[in-house]
mmCIF file of C-alpha atoms in Angstrom:
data_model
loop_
_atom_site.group_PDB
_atom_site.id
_atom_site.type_symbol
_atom_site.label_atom_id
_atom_site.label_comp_id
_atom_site.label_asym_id
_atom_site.label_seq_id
_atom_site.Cartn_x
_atom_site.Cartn_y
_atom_site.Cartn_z
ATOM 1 C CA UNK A 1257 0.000 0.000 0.000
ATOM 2 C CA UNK A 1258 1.410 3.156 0.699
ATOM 3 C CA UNK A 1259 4.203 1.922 3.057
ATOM 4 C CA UNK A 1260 5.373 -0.378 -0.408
ATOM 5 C CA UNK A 1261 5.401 2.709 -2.693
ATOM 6 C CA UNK A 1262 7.574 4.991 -0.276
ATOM 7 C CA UNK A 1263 9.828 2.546 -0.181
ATOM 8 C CA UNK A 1264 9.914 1.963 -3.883
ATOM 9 C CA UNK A 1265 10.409 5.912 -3.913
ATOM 10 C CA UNK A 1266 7.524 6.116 -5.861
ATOM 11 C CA UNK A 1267 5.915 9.672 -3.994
ATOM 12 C CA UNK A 1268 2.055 9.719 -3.924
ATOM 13 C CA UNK A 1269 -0.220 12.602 -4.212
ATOM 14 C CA UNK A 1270 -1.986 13.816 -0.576
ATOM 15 C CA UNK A 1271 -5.299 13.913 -2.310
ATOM 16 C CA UNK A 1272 -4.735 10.117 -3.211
ATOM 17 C CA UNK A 1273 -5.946 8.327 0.074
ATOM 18 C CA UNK A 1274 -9.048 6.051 -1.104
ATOM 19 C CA UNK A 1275 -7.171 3.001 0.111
ATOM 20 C CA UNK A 1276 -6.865 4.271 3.504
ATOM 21 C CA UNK A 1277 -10.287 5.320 4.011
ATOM 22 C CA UNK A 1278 -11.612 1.977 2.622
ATOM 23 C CA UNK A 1279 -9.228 0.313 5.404
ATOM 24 C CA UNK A 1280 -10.714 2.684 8.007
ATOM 25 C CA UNK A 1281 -13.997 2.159 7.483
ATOM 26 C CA UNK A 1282 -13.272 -1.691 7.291
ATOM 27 C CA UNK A 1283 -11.891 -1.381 10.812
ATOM 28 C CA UNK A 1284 -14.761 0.618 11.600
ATOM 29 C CA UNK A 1285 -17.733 -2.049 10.543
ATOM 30 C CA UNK A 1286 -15.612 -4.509 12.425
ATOM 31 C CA UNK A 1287 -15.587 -2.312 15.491
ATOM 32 C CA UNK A 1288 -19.637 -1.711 15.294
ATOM 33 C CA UNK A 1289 -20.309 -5.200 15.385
ATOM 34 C CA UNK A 1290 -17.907 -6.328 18.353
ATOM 35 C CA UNK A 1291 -19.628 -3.343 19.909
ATOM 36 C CA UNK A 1292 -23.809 -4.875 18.958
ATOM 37 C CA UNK A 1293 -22.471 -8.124 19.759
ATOM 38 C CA UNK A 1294 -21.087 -7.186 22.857
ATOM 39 C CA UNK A 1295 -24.251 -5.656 23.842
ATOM 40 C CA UNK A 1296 -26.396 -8.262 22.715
ATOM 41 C CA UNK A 1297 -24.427 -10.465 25.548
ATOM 42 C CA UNK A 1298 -23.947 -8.127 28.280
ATOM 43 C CA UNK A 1299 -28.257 -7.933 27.342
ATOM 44 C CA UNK A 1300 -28.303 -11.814 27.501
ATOM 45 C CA UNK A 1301 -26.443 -12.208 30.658
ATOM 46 C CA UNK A 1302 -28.718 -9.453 32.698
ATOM 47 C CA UNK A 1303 -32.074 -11.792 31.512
ATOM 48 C CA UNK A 1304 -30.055 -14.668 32.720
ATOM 49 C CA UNK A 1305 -29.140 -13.002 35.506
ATOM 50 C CA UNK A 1306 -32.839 -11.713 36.328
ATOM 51 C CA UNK A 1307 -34.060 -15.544 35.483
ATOM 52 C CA UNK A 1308 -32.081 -17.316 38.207
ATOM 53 C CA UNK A 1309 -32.851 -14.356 40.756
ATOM 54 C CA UNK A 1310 -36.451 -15.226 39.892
ATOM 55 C CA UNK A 1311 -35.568 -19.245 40.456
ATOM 56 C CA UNK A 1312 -33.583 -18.122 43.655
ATOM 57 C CA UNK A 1313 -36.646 -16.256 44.987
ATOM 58 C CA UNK A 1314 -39.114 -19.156 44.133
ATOM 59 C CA UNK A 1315 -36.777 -21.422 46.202
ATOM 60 C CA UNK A 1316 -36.193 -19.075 48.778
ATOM 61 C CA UNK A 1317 -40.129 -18.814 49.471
ATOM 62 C CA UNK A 1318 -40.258 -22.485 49.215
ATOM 63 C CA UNK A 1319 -38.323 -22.552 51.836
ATOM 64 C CA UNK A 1320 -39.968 -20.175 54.033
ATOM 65 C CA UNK A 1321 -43.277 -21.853 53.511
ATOM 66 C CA UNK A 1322 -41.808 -24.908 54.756
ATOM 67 C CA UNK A 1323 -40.293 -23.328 57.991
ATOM 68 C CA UNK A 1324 -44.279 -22.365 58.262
ATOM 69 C CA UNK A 1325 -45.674 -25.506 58.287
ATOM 70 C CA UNK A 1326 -42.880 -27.337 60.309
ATOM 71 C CA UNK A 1327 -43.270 -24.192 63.232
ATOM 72 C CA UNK A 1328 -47.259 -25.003 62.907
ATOM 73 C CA UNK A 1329 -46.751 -28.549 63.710
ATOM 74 C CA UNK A 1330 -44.642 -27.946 66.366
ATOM 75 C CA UNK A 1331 -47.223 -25.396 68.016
ATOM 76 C CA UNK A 1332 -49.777 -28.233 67.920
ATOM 77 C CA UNK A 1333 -47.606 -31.078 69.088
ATOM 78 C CA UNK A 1334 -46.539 -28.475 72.032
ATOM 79 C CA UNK A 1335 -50.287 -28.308 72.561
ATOM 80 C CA UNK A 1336 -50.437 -32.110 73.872
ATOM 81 C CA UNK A 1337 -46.907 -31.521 75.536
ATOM 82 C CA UNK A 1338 -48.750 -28.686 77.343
ATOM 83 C CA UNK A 1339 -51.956 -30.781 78.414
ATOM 84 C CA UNK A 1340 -49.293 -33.438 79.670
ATOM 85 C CA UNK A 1341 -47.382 -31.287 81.447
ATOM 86 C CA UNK A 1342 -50.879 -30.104 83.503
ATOM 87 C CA UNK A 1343 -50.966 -33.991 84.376
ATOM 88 C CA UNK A 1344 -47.576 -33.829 85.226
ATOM 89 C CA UNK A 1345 -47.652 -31.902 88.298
ATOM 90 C CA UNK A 1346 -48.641 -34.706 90.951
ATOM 91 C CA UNK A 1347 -51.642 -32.342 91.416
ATOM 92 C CA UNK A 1348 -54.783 -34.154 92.776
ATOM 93 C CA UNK A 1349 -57.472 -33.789 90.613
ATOM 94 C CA UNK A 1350 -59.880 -36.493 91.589
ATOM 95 C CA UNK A 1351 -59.397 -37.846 87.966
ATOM 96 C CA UNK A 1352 -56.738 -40.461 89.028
ATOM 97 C CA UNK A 1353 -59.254 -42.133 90.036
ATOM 98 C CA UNK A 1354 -61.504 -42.323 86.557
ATOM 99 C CA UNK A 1355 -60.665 -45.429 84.774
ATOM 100 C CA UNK A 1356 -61.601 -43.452 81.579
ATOM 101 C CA UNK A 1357 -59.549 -40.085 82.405
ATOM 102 C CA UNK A 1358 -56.629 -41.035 80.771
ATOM 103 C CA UNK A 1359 -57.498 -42.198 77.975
ATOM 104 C CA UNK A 1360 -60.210 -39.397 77.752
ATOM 105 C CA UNK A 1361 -57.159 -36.886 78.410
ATOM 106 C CA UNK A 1362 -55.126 -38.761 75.747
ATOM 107 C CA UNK A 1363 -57.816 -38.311 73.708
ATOM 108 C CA UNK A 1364 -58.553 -34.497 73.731
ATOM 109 C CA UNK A 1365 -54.554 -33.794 73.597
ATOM 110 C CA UNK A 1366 -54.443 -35.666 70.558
ATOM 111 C CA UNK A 1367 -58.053 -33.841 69.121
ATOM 112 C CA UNK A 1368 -56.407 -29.950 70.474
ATOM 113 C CA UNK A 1369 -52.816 -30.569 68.854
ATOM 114 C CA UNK A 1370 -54.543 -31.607 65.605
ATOM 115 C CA UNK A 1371 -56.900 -29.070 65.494
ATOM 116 C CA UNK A 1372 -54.364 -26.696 65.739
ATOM 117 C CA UNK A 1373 -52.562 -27.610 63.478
ATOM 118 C CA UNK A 1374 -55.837 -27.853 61.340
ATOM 119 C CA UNK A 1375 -56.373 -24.148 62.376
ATOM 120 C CA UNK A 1376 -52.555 -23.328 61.299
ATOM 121 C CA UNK A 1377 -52.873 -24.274 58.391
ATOM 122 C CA UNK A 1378 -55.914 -23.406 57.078
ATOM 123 C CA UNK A 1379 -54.691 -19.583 58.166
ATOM 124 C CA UNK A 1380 -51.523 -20.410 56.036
ATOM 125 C CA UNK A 1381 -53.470 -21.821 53.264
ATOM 126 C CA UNK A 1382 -55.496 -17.968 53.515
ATOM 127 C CA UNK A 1383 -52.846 -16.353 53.470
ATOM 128 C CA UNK A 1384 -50.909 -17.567 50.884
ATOM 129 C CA UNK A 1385 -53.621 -17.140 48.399
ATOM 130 C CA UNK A 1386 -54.436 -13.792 49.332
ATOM 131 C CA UNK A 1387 -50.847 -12.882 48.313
ATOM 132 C CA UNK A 1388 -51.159 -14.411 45.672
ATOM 133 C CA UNK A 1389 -54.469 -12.966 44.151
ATOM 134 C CA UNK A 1390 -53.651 -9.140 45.717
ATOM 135 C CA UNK A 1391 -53.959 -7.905 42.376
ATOM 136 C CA UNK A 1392 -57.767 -8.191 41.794
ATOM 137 C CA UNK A 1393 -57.523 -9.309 38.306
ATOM 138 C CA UNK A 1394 -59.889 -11.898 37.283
ATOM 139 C CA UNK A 1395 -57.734 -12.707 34.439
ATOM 140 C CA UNK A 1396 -55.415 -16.099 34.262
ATOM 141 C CA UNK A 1397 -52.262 -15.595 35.309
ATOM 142 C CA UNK A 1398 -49.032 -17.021 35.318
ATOM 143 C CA UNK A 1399 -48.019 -19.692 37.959
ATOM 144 C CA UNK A 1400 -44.695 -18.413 38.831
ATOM 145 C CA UNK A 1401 -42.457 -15.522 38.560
ATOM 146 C CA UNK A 1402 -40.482 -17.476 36.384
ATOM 147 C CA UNK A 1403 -43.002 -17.618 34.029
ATOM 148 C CA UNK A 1404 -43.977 -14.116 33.798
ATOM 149 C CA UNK A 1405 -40.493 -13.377 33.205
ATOM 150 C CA UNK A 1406 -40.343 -15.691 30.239
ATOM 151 C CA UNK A 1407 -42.941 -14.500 28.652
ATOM 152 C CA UNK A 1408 -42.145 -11.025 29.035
ATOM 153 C CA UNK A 1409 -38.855 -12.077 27.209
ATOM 154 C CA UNK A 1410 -40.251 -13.866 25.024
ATOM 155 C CA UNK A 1411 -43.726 -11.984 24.194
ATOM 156 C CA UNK A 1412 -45.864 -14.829 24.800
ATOM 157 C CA UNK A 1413 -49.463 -14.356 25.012
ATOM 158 C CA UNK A 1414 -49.741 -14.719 28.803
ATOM 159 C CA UNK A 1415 -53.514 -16.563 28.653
ATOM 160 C CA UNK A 1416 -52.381 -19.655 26.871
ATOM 161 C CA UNK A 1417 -50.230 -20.784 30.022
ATOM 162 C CA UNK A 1418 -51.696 -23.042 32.323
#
C-alpha cells in the first residue's frame, strides 16, 4: 500500500488516500459489530441473571413456607406436651381415680394438637392465596415468577399458560 510505494520511492499525491479510508472504514464495521455483539451479551447475561434471581426467589419462598408448616406442627404437638405437662404436676385432681380419664385426656390432647394444626394451616393456606391474588384481576395468570419473566422475554401471550 502506501508503506510499499515509499519505499519503492515512488511519492504519492496527498489527495490520493481512497485506500486508507476503505481500510478505516473496514476497521470501523468490524468495530460496530464487536460493539452490537457485545451488547447483545452483556443484554443476555442481565435476563439470565434476572431468570435465576427469579428461580432463587421461588426457592427461597419455598423454603420459608416450609419453615411455616414445620413451626405449625410444632405449636400443635406443644399443645399435647402442654396438656401433659398439667398432668404432670402430681396435682390431685380427683381424675386419678376415673378409669376413663386417661385415655379421655389422651384423647382431647391428641383432638387440640390436631386441630391446631388444622387451624394453622388453614390460616396459612389464607394467606398464601391472598398474596397471591392481591392484584384483583380476574384474568389467568401465570403460575410463577419465572413464568412471567419468560414470557415477558419472550412476548408470549400470557392466557395460553396453564
Amino acid at each position: 500500500m502506501y508503506l510499499t510505494e515509499k519505499k519503492a520511492g515512488t511519492p504519492r499525491n496527498i489527495s490520493n488516500h481512497e485506500e486508507a479510508e476503505v481500510l478505516l472504514e473496514s476497521f470501523s464495521k468490524q468495530v460496530e459489530e464487536i460493539v452490537n455483539e457485545t451488547e447483545t451479551t452483556i443484554s443476555n447475561v442481565q435476563w439470565t441473571q434476572e431468570i435465576v434471581e427469579l428461580i432463587l426467589d421461588s426457592n427461597r419462598n419455598a423454603l420459608l413456607a416450609l419453615d411455616l408448616k414445620v413451626s405449625i406442627a410444632t405449636m400443635g404437638i406443644g399443645f399435647g406436651a402442654l396438656v401433659a405437662g398439667f398432668f404432670g404436676m402430681n396435682l390431685k385432681s380427683h381424675m386419678e381415680e376415673s378409669m376413663y380419664a386417661f385415655g379421655a385426656v389422651c384423647l382431647l390432647a391428641l383432638l387440640g394438637s390436631g386441630g391446631a394444626m388444622l387451624i394453622g394451616f388453614r390460616i396459612l393456606s389464607k394467606i398464601r392465596k391472598v398474596g397471591l391474588s392481591a392484584t384483583g384481576s380476574k384474568t389467568k395468570r401465570l403460575r410463577s415468577p419465572l413464568d412471567r419473566q419468560l414470557a415477558r422475554l419472550y412476548n408470549v401471550d400470557r392466557s395460553g399458560w396453564s
